[in-house]
Coordinates of C-alpha atoms in Angstrom, one line a residue:
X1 CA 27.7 -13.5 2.4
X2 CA 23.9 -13.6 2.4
X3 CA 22.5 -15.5 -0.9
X4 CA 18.5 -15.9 -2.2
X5 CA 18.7 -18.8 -4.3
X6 CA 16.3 -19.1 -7.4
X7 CA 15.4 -23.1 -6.5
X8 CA 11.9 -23.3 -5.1
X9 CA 8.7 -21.6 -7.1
X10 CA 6.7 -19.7 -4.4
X11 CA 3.2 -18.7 -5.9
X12 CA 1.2 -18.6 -3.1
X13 CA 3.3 -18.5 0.3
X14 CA 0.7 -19.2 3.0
X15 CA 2.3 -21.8 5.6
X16 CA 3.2 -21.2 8.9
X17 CA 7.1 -22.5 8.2
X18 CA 7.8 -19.9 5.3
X19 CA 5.8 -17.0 7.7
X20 CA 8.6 -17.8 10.1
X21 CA 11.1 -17.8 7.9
X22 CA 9.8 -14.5 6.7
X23 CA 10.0 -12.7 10.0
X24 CA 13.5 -14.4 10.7
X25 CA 14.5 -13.0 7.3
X26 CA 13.1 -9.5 8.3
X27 CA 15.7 -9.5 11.2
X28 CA 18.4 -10.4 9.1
X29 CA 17.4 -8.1 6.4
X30 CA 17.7 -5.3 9.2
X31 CA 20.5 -6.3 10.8
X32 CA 22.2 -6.9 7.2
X33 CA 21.6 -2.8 6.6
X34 CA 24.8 -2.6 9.0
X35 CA 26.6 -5.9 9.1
X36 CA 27.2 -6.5 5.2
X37 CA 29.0 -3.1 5.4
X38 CA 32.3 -5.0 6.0
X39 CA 32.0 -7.2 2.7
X40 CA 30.7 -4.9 0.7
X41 CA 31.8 -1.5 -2.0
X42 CA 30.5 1.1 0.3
X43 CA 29.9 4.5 -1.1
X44 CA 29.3 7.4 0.9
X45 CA 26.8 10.0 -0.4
X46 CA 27.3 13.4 1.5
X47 CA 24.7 15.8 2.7
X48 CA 25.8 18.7 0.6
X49 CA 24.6 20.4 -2.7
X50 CA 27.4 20.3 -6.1
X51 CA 27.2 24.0 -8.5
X52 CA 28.2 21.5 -11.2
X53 CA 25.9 22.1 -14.1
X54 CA 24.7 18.8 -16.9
X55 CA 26.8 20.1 -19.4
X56 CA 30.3 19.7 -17.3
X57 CA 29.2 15.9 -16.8
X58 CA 27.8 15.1 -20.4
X59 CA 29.4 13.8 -23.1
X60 CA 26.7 14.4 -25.8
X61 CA 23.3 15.8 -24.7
X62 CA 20.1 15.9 -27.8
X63 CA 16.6 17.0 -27.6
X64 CA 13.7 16.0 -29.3
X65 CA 10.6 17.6 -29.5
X66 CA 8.1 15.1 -29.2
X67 CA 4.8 16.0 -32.0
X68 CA 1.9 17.9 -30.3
X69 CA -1.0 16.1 -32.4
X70 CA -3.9 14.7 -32.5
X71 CA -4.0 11.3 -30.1
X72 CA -0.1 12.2 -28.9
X73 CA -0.9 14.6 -26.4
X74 CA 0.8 13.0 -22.9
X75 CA -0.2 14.1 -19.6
X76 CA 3.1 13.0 -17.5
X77 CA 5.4 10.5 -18.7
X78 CA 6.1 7.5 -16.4
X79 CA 9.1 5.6 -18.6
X80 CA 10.5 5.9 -21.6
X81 CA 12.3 2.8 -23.7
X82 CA 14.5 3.8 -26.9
X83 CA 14.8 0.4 -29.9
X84 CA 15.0 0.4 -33.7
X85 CA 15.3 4.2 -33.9
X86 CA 12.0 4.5 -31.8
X87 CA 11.1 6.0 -28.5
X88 CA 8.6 3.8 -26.2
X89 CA 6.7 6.7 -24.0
X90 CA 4.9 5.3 -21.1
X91 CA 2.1 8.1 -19.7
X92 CA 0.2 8.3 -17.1
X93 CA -3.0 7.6 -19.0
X94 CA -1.5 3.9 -19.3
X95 CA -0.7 4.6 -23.2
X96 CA 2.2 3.8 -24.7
X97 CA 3.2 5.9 -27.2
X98 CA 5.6 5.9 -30.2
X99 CA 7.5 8.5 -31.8
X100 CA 10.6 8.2 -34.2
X101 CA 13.8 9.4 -32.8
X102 CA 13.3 13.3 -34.8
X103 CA 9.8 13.2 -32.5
X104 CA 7.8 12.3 -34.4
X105 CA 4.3 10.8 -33.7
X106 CA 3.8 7.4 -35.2
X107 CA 0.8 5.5 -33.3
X108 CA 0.1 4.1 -29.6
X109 CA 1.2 0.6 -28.8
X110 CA -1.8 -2.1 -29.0
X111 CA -4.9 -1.7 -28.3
X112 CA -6.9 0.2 -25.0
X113 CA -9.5 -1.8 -23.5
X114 CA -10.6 -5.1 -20.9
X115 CA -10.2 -7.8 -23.7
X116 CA -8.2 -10.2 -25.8
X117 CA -5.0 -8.4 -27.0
X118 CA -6.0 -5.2 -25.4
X119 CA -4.5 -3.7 -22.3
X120 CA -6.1 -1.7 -19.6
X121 CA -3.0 0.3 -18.3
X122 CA 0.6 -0.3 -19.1
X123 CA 2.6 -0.5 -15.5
X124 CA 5.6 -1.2 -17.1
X125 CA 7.2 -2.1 -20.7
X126 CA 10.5 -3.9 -21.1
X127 CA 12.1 -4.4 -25.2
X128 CA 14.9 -7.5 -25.7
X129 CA 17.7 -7.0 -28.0
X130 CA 15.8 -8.4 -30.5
X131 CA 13.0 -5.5 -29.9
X132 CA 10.1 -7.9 -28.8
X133 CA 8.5 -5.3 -27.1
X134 CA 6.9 -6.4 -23.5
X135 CA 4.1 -4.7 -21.8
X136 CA 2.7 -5.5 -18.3
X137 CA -1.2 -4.5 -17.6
X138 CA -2.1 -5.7 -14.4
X139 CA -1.9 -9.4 -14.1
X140 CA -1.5 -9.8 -18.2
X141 CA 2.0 -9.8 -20.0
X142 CA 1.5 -8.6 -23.8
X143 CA 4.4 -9.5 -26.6
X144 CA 4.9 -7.0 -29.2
X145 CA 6.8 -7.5 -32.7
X146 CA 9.4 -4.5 -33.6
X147 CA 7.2 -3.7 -35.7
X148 CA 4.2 -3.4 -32.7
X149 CA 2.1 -6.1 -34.2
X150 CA 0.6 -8.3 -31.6
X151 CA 2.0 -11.8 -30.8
X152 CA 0.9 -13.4 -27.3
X153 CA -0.3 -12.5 -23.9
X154 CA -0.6 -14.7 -20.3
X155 CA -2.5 -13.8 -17.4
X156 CA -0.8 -14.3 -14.0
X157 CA -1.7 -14.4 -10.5
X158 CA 0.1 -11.8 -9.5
X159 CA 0.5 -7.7 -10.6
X160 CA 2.9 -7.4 -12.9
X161 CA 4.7 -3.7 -11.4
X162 CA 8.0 -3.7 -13.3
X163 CA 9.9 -5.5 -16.2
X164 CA 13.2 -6.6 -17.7
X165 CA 14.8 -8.4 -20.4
X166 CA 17.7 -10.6 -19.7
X167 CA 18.6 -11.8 -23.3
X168 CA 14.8 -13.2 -24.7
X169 CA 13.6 -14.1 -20.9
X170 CA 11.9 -11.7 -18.9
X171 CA 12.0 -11.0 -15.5
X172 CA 9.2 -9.5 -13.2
X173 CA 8.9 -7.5 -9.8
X174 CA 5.5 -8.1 -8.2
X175 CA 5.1 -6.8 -4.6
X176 CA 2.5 -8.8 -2.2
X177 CA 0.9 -6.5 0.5
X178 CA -1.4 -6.7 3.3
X179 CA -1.0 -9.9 4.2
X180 CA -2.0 -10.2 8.3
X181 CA 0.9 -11.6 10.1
X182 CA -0.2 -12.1 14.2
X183 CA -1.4 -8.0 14.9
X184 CA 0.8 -6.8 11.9
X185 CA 1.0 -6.6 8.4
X186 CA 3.4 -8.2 5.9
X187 CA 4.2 -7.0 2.3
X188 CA 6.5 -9.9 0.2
X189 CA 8.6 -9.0 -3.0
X190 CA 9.0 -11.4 -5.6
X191 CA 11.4 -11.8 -8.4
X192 CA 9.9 -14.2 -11.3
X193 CA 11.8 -15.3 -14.4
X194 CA 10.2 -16.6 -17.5
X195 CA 11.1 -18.4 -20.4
X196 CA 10.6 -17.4 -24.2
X197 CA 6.6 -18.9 -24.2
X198 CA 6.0 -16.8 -21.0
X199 CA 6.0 -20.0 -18.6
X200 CA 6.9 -19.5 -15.1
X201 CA 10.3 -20.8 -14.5
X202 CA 11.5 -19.7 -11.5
X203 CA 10.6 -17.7 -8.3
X204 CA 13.0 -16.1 -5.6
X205 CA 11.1 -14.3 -2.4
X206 CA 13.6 -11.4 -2.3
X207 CA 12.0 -9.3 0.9
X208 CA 9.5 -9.8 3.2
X209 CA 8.7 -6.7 5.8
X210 CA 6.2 -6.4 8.9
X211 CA 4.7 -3.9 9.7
X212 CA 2.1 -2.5 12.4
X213 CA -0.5 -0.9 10.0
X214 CA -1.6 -2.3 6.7
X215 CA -0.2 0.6 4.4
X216 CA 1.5 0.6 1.2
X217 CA 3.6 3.5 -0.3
X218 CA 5.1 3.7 -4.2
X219 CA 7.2 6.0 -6.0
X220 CA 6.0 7.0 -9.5
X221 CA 9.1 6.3 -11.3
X222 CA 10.2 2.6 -11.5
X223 CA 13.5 1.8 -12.0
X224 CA 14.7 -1.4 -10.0
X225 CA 16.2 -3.4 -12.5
X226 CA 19.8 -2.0 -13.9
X227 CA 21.8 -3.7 -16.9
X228 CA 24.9 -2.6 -17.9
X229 CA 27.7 -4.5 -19.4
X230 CA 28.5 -6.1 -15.6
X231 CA 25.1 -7.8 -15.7
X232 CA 22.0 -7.1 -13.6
X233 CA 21.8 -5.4 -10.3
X234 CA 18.4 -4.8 -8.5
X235 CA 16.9 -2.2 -6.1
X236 CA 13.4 -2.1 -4.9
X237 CA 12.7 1.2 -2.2
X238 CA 9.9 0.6 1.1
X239 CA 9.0 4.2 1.2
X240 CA 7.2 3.4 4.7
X241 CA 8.3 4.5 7.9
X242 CA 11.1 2.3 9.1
X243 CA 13.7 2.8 11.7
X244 CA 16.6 2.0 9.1
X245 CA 17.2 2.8 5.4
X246 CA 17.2 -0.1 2.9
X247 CA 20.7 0.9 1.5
X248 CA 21.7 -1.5 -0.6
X249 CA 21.9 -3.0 -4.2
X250 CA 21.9 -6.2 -5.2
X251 CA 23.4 -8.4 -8.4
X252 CA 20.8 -10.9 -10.0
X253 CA 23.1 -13.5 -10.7
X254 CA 22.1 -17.4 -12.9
X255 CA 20.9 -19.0 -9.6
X256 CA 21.4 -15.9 -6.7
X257 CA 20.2 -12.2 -5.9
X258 CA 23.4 -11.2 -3.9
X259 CA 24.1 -7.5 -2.0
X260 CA 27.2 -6.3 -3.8
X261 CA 27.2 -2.6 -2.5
X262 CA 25.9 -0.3 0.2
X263 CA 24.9 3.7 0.5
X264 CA 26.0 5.5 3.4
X265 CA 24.4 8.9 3.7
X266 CA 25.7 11.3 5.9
X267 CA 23.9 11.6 9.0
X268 CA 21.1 12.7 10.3
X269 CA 19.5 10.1 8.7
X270 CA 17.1 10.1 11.7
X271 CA 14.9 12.3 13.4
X272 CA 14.6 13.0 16.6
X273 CA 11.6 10.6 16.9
X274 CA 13.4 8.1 15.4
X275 CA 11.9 8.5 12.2
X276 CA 14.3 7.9 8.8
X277 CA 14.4 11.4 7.1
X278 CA 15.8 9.4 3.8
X279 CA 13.5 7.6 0.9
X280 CA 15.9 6.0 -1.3
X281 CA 13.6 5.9 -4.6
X282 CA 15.8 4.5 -7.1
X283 CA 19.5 2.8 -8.0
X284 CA 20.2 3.2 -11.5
X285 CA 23.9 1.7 -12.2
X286 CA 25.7 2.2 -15.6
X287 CA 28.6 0.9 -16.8
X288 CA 30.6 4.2 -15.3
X289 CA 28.0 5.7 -13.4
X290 CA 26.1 5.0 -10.3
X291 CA 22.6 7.4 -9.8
X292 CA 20.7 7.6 -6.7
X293 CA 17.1 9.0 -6.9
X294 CA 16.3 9.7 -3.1
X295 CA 15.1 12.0 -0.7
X296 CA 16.3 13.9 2.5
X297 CA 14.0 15.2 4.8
X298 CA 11.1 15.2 1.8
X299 CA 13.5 17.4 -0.3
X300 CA 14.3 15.5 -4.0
X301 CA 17.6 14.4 -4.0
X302 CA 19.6 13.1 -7.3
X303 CA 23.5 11.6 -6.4
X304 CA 26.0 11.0 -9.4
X305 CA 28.9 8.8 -8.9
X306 CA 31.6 8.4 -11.3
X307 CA 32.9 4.8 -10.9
X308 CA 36.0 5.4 -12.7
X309 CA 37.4 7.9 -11.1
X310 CA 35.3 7.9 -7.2
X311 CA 33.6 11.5 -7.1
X312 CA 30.5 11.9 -6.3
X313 CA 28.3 14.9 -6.8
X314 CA 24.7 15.4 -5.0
X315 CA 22.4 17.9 -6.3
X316 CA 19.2 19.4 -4.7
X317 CA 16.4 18.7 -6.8
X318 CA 18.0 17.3 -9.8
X319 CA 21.2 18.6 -11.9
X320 CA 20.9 22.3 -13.3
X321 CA 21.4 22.9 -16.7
X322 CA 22.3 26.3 -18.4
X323 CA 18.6 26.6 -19.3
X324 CA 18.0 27.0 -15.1
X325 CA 16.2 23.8 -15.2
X326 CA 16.8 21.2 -12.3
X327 CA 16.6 17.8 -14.3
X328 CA 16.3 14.1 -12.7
X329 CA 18.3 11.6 -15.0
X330 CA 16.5 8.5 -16.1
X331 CA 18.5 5.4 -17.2
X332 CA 18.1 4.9 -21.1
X333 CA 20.9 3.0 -22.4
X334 CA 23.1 1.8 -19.0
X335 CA 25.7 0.4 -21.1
X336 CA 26.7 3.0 -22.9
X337 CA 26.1 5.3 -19.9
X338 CA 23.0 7.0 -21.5
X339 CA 20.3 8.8 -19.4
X340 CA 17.6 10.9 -20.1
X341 CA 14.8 13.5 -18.8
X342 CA 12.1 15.3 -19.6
X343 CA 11.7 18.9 -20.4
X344 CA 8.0 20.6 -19.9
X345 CA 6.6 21.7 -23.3
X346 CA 6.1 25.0 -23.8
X347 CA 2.2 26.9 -22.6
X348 CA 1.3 29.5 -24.8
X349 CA -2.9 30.8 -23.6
X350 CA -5.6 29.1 -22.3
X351 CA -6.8 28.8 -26.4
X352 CA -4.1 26.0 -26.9
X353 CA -3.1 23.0 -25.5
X354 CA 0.1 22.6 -24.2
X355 CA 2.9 21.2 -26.3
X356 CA 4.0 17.7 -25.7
X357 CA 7.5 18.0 -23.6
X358 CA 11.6 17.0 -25.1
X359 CA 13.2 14.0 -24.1
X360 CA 16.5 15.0 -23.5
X361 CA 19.2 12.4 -24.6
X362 CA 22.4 12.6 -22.2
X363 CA 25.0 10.4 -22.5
X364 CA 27.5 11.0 -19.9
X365 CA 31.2 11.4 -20.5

């Protein structure tokens, strides 16, 4: 079974011998899309459309109402983190704003701006179980108290796209692109673990792709890391044209990241160009549930699995609820199989602003 060992730190990988290995591990990453099939779960996702509506799958399901005030209004929210009663809204703006679990506006994480203990943009925000709260800007990691006073930040050499928490140690995605390779391109995904103090521990280059043009292409919602009470499982999408689909999810284990499960969506998955017609955006595994945020032929596409008992259920543009809304389910609580999403707020007249939308709290039954 193919392993990526976390031994060597790779900051800066420039030498002809890792290039190679790259581009042999491109091969093999390709022809791993087919071959690890045999050794692997395998779950087929159909090319169908389920009537089933939010309410037949959930357990529980609360809104809240999040306070339309001065300095709360969000634009479109990115993430949301839920610790100590309090909800953790990433927007677009690169806020972070807090609000008690009734709704309730309480104040914006940190501080805006370019210096010491101030952030520029939050790309991502990870909280431990102690509810240190972590916020990547950039190339900086800040450290928040649960009670959002400041503690620490470190500057990096890399962008800092996505975060989790494995106990008190973090662990970061950063994506390399547009490095020339002979007359292509290659883009390199890292996975970097950190100690308590925010030192760089450990590396492991987990994908390297060549390509003919020096593109990029990213998905707004960020959800690569999973942890649920089986440990943590990682999927990172390319969302460039390839002539296979990167199917698979992997298990960050103490010293590994191992593929542990594959997708197979029904065919066509290519055009008659030999073009994929699927983007697989997002894995989101729960301790019941597996969810697949994807796309077929640029339609949005959200796949349910129950793990328990091996249906599946695929849904055209998100899960309908009784309200007529078609909701995409965002992992809140994996553990406890608890998702959420995000309900528009309610426009009145051009006189007023919009209100601020719910978070709707699912947990799945």
């Amino acid at each position: 079974m193919l392993k990526y060992r976390f031994k060597n730190l790779i900051l800066f990988p420039s030498s002809f011998k890792l290039l190679i290995v790259c581009i042999v591990f491109l091969y093999l990453s390709a022809a791993c899309s087919n071959s690890i099939s045999n050794d692997l779960h395998s779950i087929d996702i159909p090319d169908t459309d389920s009537e089933l509506l939010i309410e037949d799958l959930a357990k529980s399901i609360k809104y809240i109402q999040l306070e339309t005030t001065d300095g709360s209004y969000l634009t479109s929210i990115m993430e949301v983190k839920y610790s100590n009663g309090n909800l953790y809204v990433r927007d677009v703006s690169g806020k972070v704003l807090i609000f008690d679990s009734e709704g309730k506006f309480l104040n914006i994480l940190g501080k805006l701006g370019d210096g010491p203990e101030e952030y520029s943009r939050a790309y991502s925000v990870a909280i431990d179980n102690s509810g240190l709260i972590y916020l990547g800007s950039q190339r900086k990691l800040q450290v928040y108290s649960n009670e959002h006073e400041f503690i620490k930040e470190k500057k990096f050499p890399f962008f800092i796209q996505y975060l989790s928490v494995e106990g008190s140690e973090p662990l970061v995605i950063s994506k390399k692109s547009g490095i020339q390779v002979g007359t292509g391109y290659s883009s390199q995904t890292f996975v970097y673990s950190l100690n308590t103090s925010l030192d760089l521990i450990d590396s492991v280059l987990f994908r390297t792709e060549i390509h003919k043009k020096n593109t990029y292409s990213g998905f707004t919602t960020k959800n690569y890391i999973s942890k649920n009470n089986n440990g943590l499982f990682l999927y990172t999408p390319v969302l460039i044209s390839e002539k296979f689909i990167r199917d698979t999810l992997y298990k960050i284990d103490a010293d590994s990241v191992v593929p542990i499960m594959k997708f197979n969506f029904e065919d066509p998955t290519m055009s008659s160009d030999d073009v994929k017609t699927i983007d697989l955006y997002n894995v989101m595994y729960s301790t019941s549930y597996l969810l697949c945020q994807y796309s077929r032929n640029k339609i949005p596409m959200l796949f349910i699995y129950n793990i328990d008992n091996g249906i599946g259920y695929n849904f055209k543009r998100g899960i309908l609820n009784e309200q007529g809304n078609r909701l995409q389910l965002k992992p809140l609580d994996l553990a406890n199989d608890i998702f959420y999403f995000i309900q528009e707020g309610v426009f009145f007249d051009s006189s007023s602003e919009e209100l601020n939308p719910s978070i709707g709290i699912v947990e799945l039954k």
